[in-house]
Amino acid sequence: MSANPVTSIQTFMSTGLPLFADLPYKVQAMTPDVVRFGRKEMDLALHEMPGLAALREQFAVEQPLKGARIMGSLHMTIQTAVLIETLVELGAEVRWVSCNIFSTQDHAAAAVAAGPQGSADDAQGVAVYAWKGETLEEYWWCTVQALEWPGAGGPNLILDDGGDATLLVHLGYEHELAGTLPELDKAGSVEERVIFQVLHDVREARGGDYWTKMIKNIRGVSEETTTGVHRLYQRAEDGTLQFPAINVNDSVTKSKFDNVYGCRHSLVDAIMRATDVLISGKRALVCGYGDVGKGSVQSLRGQFAKVAVTEVDPICALQACMHGLDVTTTEDALADTDIFVTATGNKDIITAQHMVRMKHNAIVCNIGHFDNEIDMAGLEAMRERGEVEKIEIKPQVHEWKFKNTTHGPNGGGHSILILAEGRLVNLGCATGHPSLVMSASFTNQTLAQMELHKNAESYGKTVSVLPKHLDERVALLHLDKFGVKLTQLSEEQAAYIGVQVQGPYKPEGYRY
């Protein structure tokens, strides 16, 4: 991986690394071939990311992010690499961690660490801590490295995806404020146990005001996705949010492009790369019919699968009906469904007991945000009891063979295939959304970071959405790529519908 860490008596859990390692970066491989591959893919991606290219051209001289110290926690892909270097070109200092243990594209991480003017032997780029296949302990170690800003007391802005960085600094601050530490044996999950251990080790290494000093310097966060936004609104409502937040997820040019059109492209890409099964004619169940569910249904229907959905929301269920879909329950679909896709952003959607009843070789995957839509902990408990066997087919593709069921081959135990260990399948088993889709999302992120850097104190400790004129601007930056010619309103037409000639063209509450 990277250079050797500083010597330390104590290492963090199973990582073999001190919690504060003082490494300039840590990636899977830093070789000339890997760096060259990443840089070439970044060059190709930039051509497909006109929003970011336009911001680079417009603001290269102005440097609107000069003085910004941005800690990013977002999938370390080629597209993210273009975002990172856009932030740098606009003046920011950046440190980065992937927000998912399986989503990193290692050549992207290496290329960003090397930098556009550097090389494998002379890294001059961004401090990146990410590699595909991290353990949970390594993931949270990486998060600490990206938050630790040498000589500066931490970041002054966070760019988050799922809210992990925001969670860690808030949790650390709250325990310091109360003079407490979380009880390790009261952790609700394996991952929470790791987070609690981080707080214990930070307290031991840096004393009782590390997070308090850090959080006072953080002026704001821009959040990428549904789960992280939900966490932010909860904190805003209960009065515990410590800095302003911009909800990037609910910008139309993010939610529709990323959640609908991105999933439409990347779901079947992941399933086919992972399994090579024919999707046409198979029965598929998509759990959840929000934006991600809608994109997932379109993806599967594009391969002529027979698709049904589950829903708790009557409006989304009615939409599904209008789109010609069956709306059913997971329990009723278990016996004859070939492909299960969770897309809810909730927990315990497919349980271990559901999987016991699935048909032989059913494929199970998640494209919602978190790792607990599919009950992997329940399966692991069954494995410890000897009731199921986990067999790796290839990285991020596992057969789980049940020993006590009778609806498998010849009346024996059945198997199911679980992709990406229940985490995001499009990033674990494929390369995520295509560059043009991510250009819309990341143009929003860049604008949000610029807004926070300029005006954070005017927001208060609230969660805000970028104004509609910026949403329209993001769309406008991408239209030339499709050869679009927009119709222009006359003054009379604009007045008739109550808008300005140059927009915004829809009221804030308009549903696209």
XYZ file of C-alpha atoms in Angstrom:
512
model
C 0.000 0.000 0.000
C 1.493 3.350 1.018
C 4.549 4.383 2.979
C 5.176 2.819 6.368
C 3.262 4.423 9.261
C 4.923 6.063 12.181
C 5.868 3.733 14.976
C 3.389 3.371 17.806
C 2.973 1.081 20.771
C -0.772 0.678 20.278
C -2.618 -0.032 17.043
C -6.298 0.410 16.294
C -8.234 -2.848 16.590
C -7.340 -5.263 13.761
C -5.810 -2.674 11.410
C -2.226 -3.040 12.546
C -2.019 0.759 12.337
C -1.921 3.480 14.983
C -5.151 5.477 15.040
C -3.215 8.648 14.217
C -0.801 7.293 11.655
C 0.434 10.516 9.987
C 0.376 8.903 6.543
C 0.136 11.164 3.463
C -2.244 8.650 1.866
C -3.153 4.971 1.994
C -4.323 3.165 -1.130
C -4.254 -0.389 -2.427
C -1.452 0.028 -4.949
C 0.663 2.999 -6.000
C 2.401 1.828 -9.165
C 2.953 3.616 -12.490
C 0.489 1.350 -14.318
C -2.273 1.817 -11.753
C -1.781 5.594 -11.648
C -1.727 5.821 -15.445
C -4.942 3.782 -15.701
C -6.693 5.991 -13.165
C -5.527 9.229 -14.782
C -6.644 8.106 -18.235
C -10.084 7.139 -16.944
C -10.334 10.501 -15.182
C -9.549 12.293 -18.450
C -12.305 10.336 -20.199
C -14.731 10.958 -17.341
C -14.159 14.714 -17.348
C -15.325 14.839 -20.957
C -18.577 13.233 -19.752
C -18.912 15.627 -16.795
C -19.709 18.988 -18.415
C -21.033 20.523 -15.201
C -17.722 20.122 -13.393
C -15.766 21.136 -16.495
C -17.813 24.351 -16.720
C -17.224 25.195 -13.048
C -13.482 24.680 -13.501
C -13.455 27.035 -16.464
C -15.660 29.671 -14.839
C -13.986 29.815 -11.427
C -10.349 28.880 -12.091
C -9.190 32.473 -11.610
C -11.614 33.484 -8.867
C -10.738 30.494 -6.636
C -14.009 30.606 -4.635
C -12.901 27.734 -2.356
C -9.581 29.282 -1.364
C -9.185 28.693 2.375
C -11.628 25.791 2.436
C -10.425 22.589 4.111
C -12.863 19.991 2.798
C -13.029 16.526 4.331
C -14.856 14.256 1.884
C -16.533 10.968 2.765
C -17.946 9.647 -0.509
C -17.356 6.626 -2.769
C -13.791 6.865 -4.137
C -14.586 6.269 -7.798
C -13.280 7.779 -11.019
C -16.164 10.257 -11.016
C -15.387 11.252 -7.433
C -11.766 11.723 -8.447
C -12.921 14.348 -10.967
C -14.978 16.021 -8.225
C -11.980 16.062 -5.854
C -9.696 17.685 -8.392
C -12.435 20.196 -9.287
C -12.582 21.265 -5.630
C -8.788 21.591 -5.636
C -8.802 23.634 -8.849
C -11.284 25.991 -7.206
C -8.868 26.577 -4.346
C -9.717 24.002 -1.663
C -7.472 21.749 0.380
C -9.016 18.270 0.389
C -8.686 15.014 2.324
C -10.798 12.026 1.326
C -12.180 8.684 2.473
C -14.575 6.326 0.732
C -17.957 5.985 2.460
C -18.278 2.281 1.624
C -15.884 -0.621 2.200
C -16.473 -2.092 -1.270
C -16.990 0.943 -3.524
C -13.441 2.206 -4.039
C -11.935 1.953 -7.508
C -8.305 1.471 -6.583
C -6.891 3.089 -9.712
C -8.978 6.197 -8.999
C -7.636 6.421 -5.446
C -4.055 6.026 -6.643
C -4.396 8.625 -9.404
C -5.841 11.230 -7.037
C -3.136 10.574 -4.453
C -0.456 10.928 -7.142
C -2.072 14.090 -8.489
C -2.134 15.505 -12.020
C 1.447 16.768 -11.714
C 2.772 13.886 -9.620
C 3.557 10.230 -10.144
C 3.596 6.919 -8.336
C 7.079 7.732 -7.050
C 6.395 11.392 -6.340
C 2.829 11.753 -5.046
C 1.682 15.381 -5.119
C -2.047 14.945 -4.947
C -4.766 14.699 -2.344
C -4.587 12.746 0.918
C -6.773 9.723 0.081
C -7.473 6.851 2.461
C -9.446 4.232 0.582
C -9.167 0.792 -0.973
C -11.665 -1.808 -2.122
C -12.387 -4.478 0.463
C -11.647 -2.580 3.662
C -12.711 -4.082 6.954
C -15.011 -2.007 9.139
C -12.090 -1.292 11.437
C -10.030 -0.055 8.470
C -12.935 2.031 7.199
C -13.276 3.965 10.451
C -9.484 4.250 10.709
C -9.552 5.860 7.254
C -12.281 8.260 8.381
C -10.133 9.457 11.276
C -7.173 10.028 8.922
C -9.259 12.185 6.594
C -10.590 14.257 9.512
C -7.132 14.791 11.023
C -5.833 17.963 9.357
C -2.121 18.422 10.020
C -1.547 21.740 11.752
C -5.062 23.053 11.142
C -7.300 21.504 13.797
C -9.437 19.591 11.337
C -11.615 20.503 8.352
C -13.801 23.566 8.077
C -16.220 21.901 5.657
C -17.469 18.313 5.235
C -18.747 16.741 2.022
C -20.625 13.681 3.255
C -22.438 10.675 1.801
C -24.545 8.807 4.330
C -23.542 11.035 7.202
C -20.733 8.950 8.705
C -18.245 11.810 9.061
C -20.968 14.069 10.443
C -22.020 11.300 12.836
C -18.507 10.728 14.161
C -17.715 14.364 14.939
C -21.118 14.898 16.572
C -20.918 11.729 18.658
C -17.385 12.546 19.769
C -18.372 16.101 20.672
C -21.452 14.996 22.619
C -19.487 12.535 24.735
C -16.820 15.133 25.434
C -19.493 17.636 26.423
C -21.027 15.111 28.822
C -17.663 13.882 30.089
C -18.571 10.320 29.122
C -17.556 7.533 26.764
C -19.932 5.057 25.118
C -20.086 1.636 26.727
C -18.535 -0.827 24.296
C -20.735 -3.754 25.348
C -23.878 -1.719 24.658
C -23.158 -1.224 20.965
C -26.147 -2.166 18.826
C -24.090 -3.613 15.964
C -20.587 -4.687 15.030
C -20.021 -1.367 13.264
C -21.271 0.694 16.196
C -18.817 -1.199 18.389
C -16.003 -0.021 16.093
C -17.228 3.590 16.270
C -17.319 3.409 20.050
C -13.756 2.069 20.053
C -12.641 5.020 17.912
C -13.998 7.390 20.561
C -12.234 5.492 23.346
C -8.905 5.490 21.510
C -9.163 9.164 20.538
C -9.833 10.070 24.171
C -6.773 8.128 25.266
C -4.517 9.586 22.571
C -5.740 13.185 22.380
C -7.594 13.928 25.595
C -11.111 15.143 26.297
C -11.457 18.088 23.892
C -10.355 16.703 20.490
C -13.823 16.623 18.917
C -14.913 19.831 20.654
C -12.062 21.760 19.044
C -12.735 20.126 15.668
C -16.474 20.740 15.552
C -16.037 24.440 16.373
C -14.024 24.840 13.165
C -16.552 23.063 10.933
C -18.690 25.676 9.187
C -21.015 23.291 7.350
C -21.676 20.022 5.538
C -23.187 19.154 2.190
C -24.900 15.752 2.242
C -25.220 13.502 -0.796
C -27.815 10.892 -0.011
C -31.168 10.036 1.551
C -29.971 8.346 4.730
C -27.542 11.125 5.578
C -30.190 13.768 4.926
C -32.591 11.910 7.217
C -29.967 11.941 9.971
C -29.441 15.686 9.494
C -33.143 16.533 9.691
C -33.411 14.468 12.869
C -30.565 16.426 14.449
C -32.018 19.750 13.295
C -35.390 18.840 14.812
C -33.973 17.805 18.180
C -31.572 20.754 18.329
C -28.315 18.774 18.235
C -27.040 19.811 14.788
C -23.851 21.804 15.384
C -23.362 23.425 11.971
C -25.361 24.279 8.819
C -26.156 21.543 6.312
C -27.081 21.673 2.647
C -29.248 18.795 1.473
C -27.824 18.030 -1.956
C -29.856 14.828 -2.290
C -33.148 16.645 -2.812
C -31.942 18.906 -5.585
C -33.901 17.683 -8.590
C -30.740 17.401 -10.668
C -29.356 15.088 -8.007
C -32.332 13.008 -6.891
C -33.667 12.296 -10.365
C -30.359 11.909 -12.148
C -28.576 9.901 -9.491
C -31.423 7.995 -7.869
C -33.602 7.343 -10.925
C -31.448 7.536 -14.041
C -28.251 6.364 -12.378
C -29.890 3.272 -10.890
C -31.579 2.619 -14.223
C -28.112 2.229 -15.699
C -26.132 0.597 -12.906
C -28.415 -1.989 -11.269
C -28.513 -4.501 -14.109
C -24.893 -3.704 -14.908
C -23.990 -4.934 -11.425
C -26.224 -8.019 -11.496
C -24.897 -9.104 -14.876
C -21.244 -8.526 -13.968
C -21.742 -10.475 -10.746
C -23.748 -13.445 -11.993
C -23.994 -13.528 -15.803
C -27.582 -14.769 -15.448
C -30.186 -13.870 -18.041
C -32.532 -11.295 -16.528
C -35.146 -11.420 -19.279
C -38.203 -13.394 -18.238
C -37.110 -13.679 -14.612
C -39.355 -12.520 -11.784
C -37.870 -9.607 -9.856
C -39.059 -7.881 -6.699
C -37.971 -4.312 -5.947
C -38.544 -3.371 -2.319
C -39.430 0.321 -2.295
C -40.786 2.521 -5.096
C -39.185 5.859 -4.317
C -36.711 7.392 -6.757
C -34.176 4.564 -6.346
C -36.907 1.970 -6.671
C -38.277 3.643 -9.789
C -34.846 3.611 -11.416
C -34.319 -0.002 -10.392
C -37.662 -1.049 -11.886
C -36.800 0.710 -15.136
C -33.446 -1.050 -15.158
C -34.991 -4.505 -14.762
C -37.845 -3.784 -17.165
C -35.290 -2.727 -19.751
C -34.132 -6.345 -19.704
C -37.779 -7.529 -19.879
C -37.905 -8.959 -16.398
C -41.315 -9.486 -14.772
C -41.173 -6.871 -12.028
C -43.231 -6.338 -8.884
C -42.640 -3.928 -6.023
C -43.321 -3.635 -2.310
C -44.370 -0.356 -0.680
C -45.556 1.134 2.590
C -46.518 4.492 1.068
C -49.960 4.490 -0.604
C -48.963 7.261 -3.030
C -45.901 5.362 -4.248
C -48.003 2.187 -4.416
C -50.583 3.967 -6.559
C -47.816 5.269 -8.817
C -46.618 1.693 -9.241
C -50.108 0.641 -10.243
C -50.236 3.431 -12.833
C -46.943 2.129 -14.192
C -48.427 -1.335 -14.656
C -46.642 -2.991 -11.737
C -47.917 -5.501 -9.230
C -47.634 -4.292 -5.643
C -47.225 -7.153 -3.215
C -45.426 -8.092 -0.009
C -42.022 -9.692 0.357
C -43.611 -12.678 2.115
C -45.985 -13.353 -0.782
C -43.177 -13.095 -3.348
C -40.626 -15.402 -1.713
C -41.521 -18.662 -3.377
C -41.321 -17.679 -7.043
C -39.069 -14.595 -7.273
C -35.669 -14.923 -8.951
C -34.139 -11.519 -8.109
C -34.683 -9.449 -4.960
C -33.552 -5.809 -4.852
C -33.868 -3.619 -1.752
C -34.221 0.106 -2.432
C -35.860 1.574 0.646
C -33.181 3.257 2.775
C -34.710 1.425 5.750
C -33.581 -1.578 7.817
C -34.578 -5.254 8.050
C -36.275 -5.304 4.653
C -35.164 -8.836 3.770
C -34.588 -10.922 6.886
C -32.709 -14.166 7.373
C -36.055 -15.954 7.701
C -37.133 -14.514 4.352
C -33.989 -15.955 2.773
C -34.680 -19.369 4.296
C -37.876 -19.462 2.222
C -36.527 -18.141 -1.101
C -36.333 -20.316 -4.180
C -33.086 -22.063 -5.042
C -30.374 -19.727 -6.394
C -32.432 -16.577 -5.956
C -30.269 -13.455 -6.279
C -30.414 -10.965 -3.384
C -28.938 -7.478 -3.544
C -29.274 -3.951 -2.194
C -29.184 -0.620 -3.993
C -30.659 1.416 -1.153
C -28.126 3.322 0.855
C -27.219 1.371 3.940
C -25.882 -2.092 4.667
C -28.762 -3.225 6.885
C -31.618 -3.520 4.397
C -30.585 -7.162 4.064
C -30.180 -9.026 7.341
C -26.558 -10.092 6.985
C -26.164 -10.215 10.765
C -28.969 -12.763 10.954
C -27.309 -14.893 8.300
C -23.979 -14.704 10.118
C -25.708 -15.873 13.311
C -27.128 -18.834 11.394
C -23.670 -19.603 10.044
C -22.236 -19.627 13.561
C -24.909 -22.174 14.494
C -23.995 -24.343 11.511
C -27.315 -23.790 9.708
C -25.906 -22.188 6.568
C -22.592 -22.216 4.744
C -21.035 -19.140 3.096
C -19.155 -19.922 -0.129
C -17.249 -17.250 -2.026
C -17.761 -17.483 -5.774
C -15.656 -14.397 -6.432
C -15.102 -11.155 -4.499
C -18.460 -9.627 -3.479
C -20.426 -12.628 -4.818
C -21.300 -15.333 -2.279
C -23.444 -18.437 -2.262
C -25.223 -19.034 1.038
C -26.132 -22.721 1.208
C -28.819 -23.627 3.733
C -28.434 -27.017 5.368
C -31.870 -27.612 6.867
C -34.237 -26.673 4.041
C -35.798 -29.155 1.639
C -36.645 -27.126 -1.458
C -33.186 -27.281 -3.023
C -31.933 -29.786 -5.609
C -33.160 -33.333 -4.958
C -35.081 -32.247 -1.890
C -31.986 -30.941 -0.122
C -30.921 -27.542 1.102
C -31.343 -24.590 -1.202
C -28.868 -21.792 -1.906
C -29.163 -18.071 -2.561
C -26.664 -15.668 -4.099
C -25.972 -12.479 -2.153
C -24.162 -9.679 -3.928
C -21.760 -7.188 -2.304
C -22.532 -8.691 1.129
C -25.746 -6.686 1.250
C -24.069 -3.354 0.549
C -24.531 -1.194 -2.538
C -24.484 -3.660 -5.402
C -23.859 -1.133 -8.162
C -20.636 -0.027 -6.489
C -19.613 -3.364 -4.963
C -20.097 -5.433 -8.113
C -19.815 -2.765 -10.832
C -18.543 0.807 -11.159
C -21.533 2.804 -9.926
C -23.386 5.403 -11.926
C -21.973 6.686 -15.237
C -20.019 9.919 -15.395
C -22.712 12.096 -16.959
C -25.167 11.214 -14.191
C -22.582 11.925 -11.504
C -21.706 15.215 -13.155
C -25.150 16.501 -12.172
C -24.796 15.261 -8.588
C -21.266 16.568 -8.167
C -21.977 19.935 -9.751
C -24.584 20.328 -7.011
C -22.014 19.287 -4.416
C -19.476 21.811 -5.669
C -22.042 24.619 -5.668
C -23.096 23.628 -2.148
C -19.500 23.735 -0.923
C -19.011 27.137 -2.546
C -22.173 28.436 -0.896
C -21.196 27.146 2.548
C -17.674 28.493 2.244
C -19.028 31.931 1.367
C -22.173 32.181 3.485
C -22.285 29.402 6.101
C -22.920 31.718 9.026
C -26.082 33.080 7.410
C -27.759 29.659 7.502
C -27.772 28.855 11.212
C -27.843 25.267 12.424
C -30.423 24.210 9.846
C -30.789 21.914 6.834
C -31.351 23.729 3.527
C -31.786 22.803 -0.122
C -30.024 24.710 -2.882
C -32.376 27.280 -4.447
C -34.178 26.349 -7.625
C -32.228 28.765 -9.824
C -29.071 26.760 -9.004
C -30.903 23.504 -9.738
C -31.851 24.889 -13.150
C -28.288 26.102 -13.649
C -26.949 22.596 -13.069
C -29.339 21.250 -15.703
C -28.394 24.034 -18.108
C -24.706 23.162 -17.876
C -25.464 19.674 -19.207
C -27.789 20.458 -22.097
C -25.133 21.109 -24.742
C -24.001 17.514 -24.300
C -27.353 16.446 -25.756
C -27.607 19.102 -28.467
C -30.566 20.779 -26.761
C -32.078 24.043 -28.039
C -34.262 25.638 -25.368
C -37.325 27.656 -26.227
C -37.183 31.232 -24.913
C -40.174 32.807 -23.187
C -41.320 36.233 -24.269
C -41.838 38.911 -21.624
C -45.588 38.491 -22.042
C -45.450 34.709 -21.694
C -43.277 34.929 -18.579
C -45.627 37.460 -17.010
C -48.631 35.305 -17.855
C -47.332 32.356 -15.819
C -45.689 34.518 -13.166
C -42.001 33.770 -13.735
C -38.903 35.633 -14.861
C -37.804 35.254 -18.480
C -34.543 33.605 -17.317
C -36.238 31.478 -14.625
C -36.685 29.850 -12.214
C -39.563 28.323 -14.144
C -41.254 26.240 -11.454
C -42.321 26.979 -7.866
C -40.226 25.493 -5.054
C -42.777 22.762 -4.336
C -43.099 21.561 -7.934
C -42.694 17.781 -8.281
C -40.791 16.882 -11.422
